[in-house]
Coordinates of C-alpha atoms in Angstrom, one line a residue:
M1 CA 39.5 -197.2 -69.7
E2 CA 39.2 -193.4 -69.2
T3 CA 38.3 -192.0 -65.8
I4 CA 36.0 -189.1 -65.1
P5 CA 38.0 -186.2 -63.6
K6 CA 36.6 -184.8 -60.4
T7 CA 37.4 -181.3 -61.6
D8 CA 34.6 -181.8 -64.2
C9 CA 32.1 -182.7 -61.5
Q10 CA 30.2 -181.2 -58.5
K11 CA 29.6 -183.2 -55.4
V12 CA 25.8 -183.0 -54.8
G13 CA 25.6 -185.3 -51.8
F14 CA 26.4 -188.7 -50.4
F15 CA 24.7 -192.1 -49.7
R16 CA 23.7 -192.2 -46.1
K17 CA 22.2 -195.7 -45.7
T18 CA 20.5 -198.6 -47.4
H19 CA 16.7 -198.7 -47.7
G20 CA 15.1 -202.1 -47.6
V21 CA 16.7 -205.3 -48.9
H22 CA 16.4 -204.8 -52.6
G23 CA 19.4 -202.5 -53.2
E24 CA 17.9 -199.1 -52.6
V25 CA 20.0 -196.4 -50.9
V26 CA 19.2 -193.0 -49.3
L27 CA 20.8 -190.1 -51.1
E28 CA 21.4 -187.1 -48.9
F29 CA 21.9 -183.9 -50.9
D30 CA 22.2 -180.1 -50.5
E31 CA 18.9 -178.4 -51.1
Q32 CA 20.4 -176.2 -53.8
F33 CA 20.8 -179.4 -55.9
E34 CA 17.2 -180.5 -55.6
Y35 CA 16.3 -179.9 -59.3
S36 CA 19.7 -181.3 -60.5
V37 CA 19.3 -184.6 -58.7
E38 CA 15.6 -184.9 -59.7
E39 CA 16.5 -184.5 -63.4
S40 CA 19.5 -186.9 -63.4
D41 CA 19.3 -190.4 -64.7
R42 CA 22.8 -191.2 -63.5
F43 CA 25.1 -190.3 -60.7
F44 CA 28.9 -190.7 -60.4
V45 CA 29.7 -192.5 -57.2
E46 CA 33.1 -192.1 -55.6
L47 CA 34.5 -195.6 -55.1
D48 CA 38.2 -196.1 -54.2
G49 CA 39.0 -192.5 -55.3
L50 CA 37.4 -192.9 -58.7
L51 CA 34.1 -191.6 -60.0
V52 CA 32.0 -194.6 -61.3
P53 CA 28.8 -194.0 -63.2
F54 CA 25.6 -195.6 -61.7
F55 CA 22.5 -195.4 -63.8
L56 CA 19.0 -195.2 -62.2
E57 CA 16.4 -197.8 -62.9
K58 CA 13.2 -196.6 -64.5
D59 CA 11.3 -194.8 -61.7
G60 CA 14.4 -195.4 -59.5
F61 CA 14.2 -192.0 -57.8
R62 CA 11.7 -190.7 -55.3
F63 CA 12.0 -187.8 -52.8
R64 CA 12.0 -188.7 -49.2
S65 CA 12.3 -185.1 -47.9
S66 CA 13.6 -181.8 -49.2
K67 CA 17.2 -183.0 -48.7
S68 CA 17.0 -186.7 -49.3
A69 CA 15.7 -189.3 -51.8
I70 CA 15.5 -193.0 -52.2
V71 CA 17.5 -194.2 -55.2
K72 CA 17.5 -197.5 -57.0
F73 CA 20.4 -198.2 -59.4
D74 CA 20.5 -200.7 -62.3
W75 CA 22.4 -203.8 -61.3
V76 CA 22.3 -203.0 -57.5
D77 CA 19.8 -205.7 -56.5
D78 CA 20.6 -206.5 -52.9
E79 CA 21.4 -204.9 -49.6
K80 CA 24.9 -206.4 -49.6
Y81 CA 25.9 -204.6 -52.8
A82 CA 24.1 -201.4 -51.8
K83 CA 26.1 -201.3 -48.5
R84 CA 29.3 -200.7 -50.6
L85 CA 27.8 -197.4 -51.6
I86 CA 27.2 -196.1 -48.1
G87 CA 29.3 -193.1 -47.3
A88 CA 30.3 -192.6 -50.9
G89 CA 29.9 -189.2 -52.5
A90 CA 27.4 -188.6 -55.3
Y91 CA 28.6 -186.3 -58.2
L92 CA 27.1 -184.8 -61.3
F93 CA 28.9 -183.0 -64.2
H94 CA 29.0 -179.2 -63.7
S95 CA 26.9 -178.8 -66.8
E96 CA 24.1 -180.8 -65.2
I97 CA 23.7 -178.5 -62.2
I98 CA 20.5 -176.6 -62.5
D99 CA 20.6 -173.2 -60.9
E100 CA 17.1 -172.6 -59.5
Q101 CA 17.6 -168.9 -59.1
E102 CA 18.7 -168.4 -62.7
E103 CA 15.7 -170.4 -63.9
T104 CA 13.3 -168.2 -61.8
E105 CA 15.0 -165.0 -62.9
S106 CA 15.0 -165.9 -66.6
M107 CA 11.4 -167.0 -66.4
F108 CA 10.0 -163.8 -65.0
E109 CA 12.3 -161.0 -66.4
G110 CA 10.7 -159.1 -69.3
L111 CA 7.1 -160.2 -68.5
M112 CA 4.3 -157.6 -68.3
L113 CA 3.2 -157.6 -64.6
I114 CA -0.6 -157.2 -64.3
D115 CA -2.5 -156.6 -61.1
S116 CA -6.0 -158.3 -61.1
K117 CA -7.6 -155.0 -59.9
L118 CA -5.4 -152.2 -61.3
G119 CA -4.4 -153.7 -64.7
E120 CA -1.0 -153.3 -66.3
I121 CA 1.7 -152.3 -63.8
G122 CA 4.8 -152.5 -66.0
I123 CA 7.6 -154.8 -67.3
I124 CA 9.5 -156.8 -64.8
D125 CA 13.0 -155.4 -65.1
Q126 CA 14.8 -157.5 -62.4
V127 CA 14.1 -160.4 -60.2
E128 CA 15.9 -160.7 -56.8
D129 CA 16.0 -163.6 -54.4
Y130 CA 16.3 -162.4 -50.8
S131 CA 16.7 -165.6 -48.7
G132 CA 14.1 -167.4 -50.7
N133 CA 11.8 -164.4 -51.0
I134 CA 11.3 -163.4 -54.7
V135 CA 11.0 -159.7 -55.3
F136 CA 10.3 -158.1 -58.7
T137 CA 11.6 -154.6 -59.7
V138 CA 9.1 -152.9 -62.0
S139 CA 8.9 -149.3 -63.4
Y140 CA 5.4 -147.9 -62.6
R141 CA 4.6 -144.3 -63.6
G142 CA 8.2 -143.3 -63.6
E143 CA 9.0 -144.8 -60.2
E144 CA 10.7 -148.0 -59.3
L145 CA 8.5 -150.5 -57.4
L146 CA 9.5 -153.6 -55.5
I147 CA 6.8 -156.2 -55.7
P148 CA 7.0 -159.3 -53.5
F149 CA 6.1 -162.5 -55.2
H150 CA 4.5 -165.6 -53.7
E151 CA 2.5 -168.4 -55.3
E152 CA -0.6 -167.5 -53.2
I153 CA -1.0 -164.2 -55.1
L154 CA -0.5 -165.7 -58.6
V155 CA -3.6 -165.5 -60.7
S156 CA -2.1 -166.5 -64.1
Y157 CA 1.1 -166.8 -66.1
S158 CA 1.1 -166.8 -69.9
E159 CA 4.4 -167.5 -71.6
N160 CA 2.7 -166.9 -75.0
E161 CA 1.5 -163.5 -74.0
S162 CA 4.5 -162.7 -71.8
T163 CA 2.3 -161.8 -68.9
L164 CA 2.2 -162.5 -65.2
T165 CA -1.1 -161.6 -63.4
L166 CA -1.0 -161.2 -59.7
N167 CA -3.6 -160.4 -57.0
L168 CA -1.5 -157.8 -55.3
P169 CA -2.3 -156.8 -51.7
D170 CA -4.3 -153.6 -51.2
G171 CA -2.2 -150.6 -50.5
L172 CA 1.0 -152.0 -52.1
I173 CA 0.6 -149.6 -55.1
D174 CA -0.7 -146.0 -54.8
A175 CA -3.2 -145.9 -57.6

């Protein structure tokens, strides 16, 4: 039997405690891995120094908070078996790690930014994440503008038309 090398994997969290008596466990994970753990159908669990694959039951993952989830694995049917997992690290392959920032950047870069009042502003050249605050860099009338983005100002997004329409705050752009 071939083992899974730890060097091919990223530790995303650990199993903190059992949940109930039917084999569920609480997975604590770093917030940066939220999308990765949500999309996974399997975790490698570190048992006795080896990474062992555990597959999730159908609907066997539900968020408890932004940094924890309740997980139910196939073949883990009672609290006694689940207790063996407590304290063990949870791993995913490096290739399974979803970089939230890269997704956001690639989604918005190159779109035409439109203001609901002023019309076309320009193409989004760059997307920066300043401690969770998304800022677009757009060329507007020969000048570089920094446009803060928040879901509350989103009017529409069209992937087909490559447009992002926002309701920008008054005074942000000198018209």
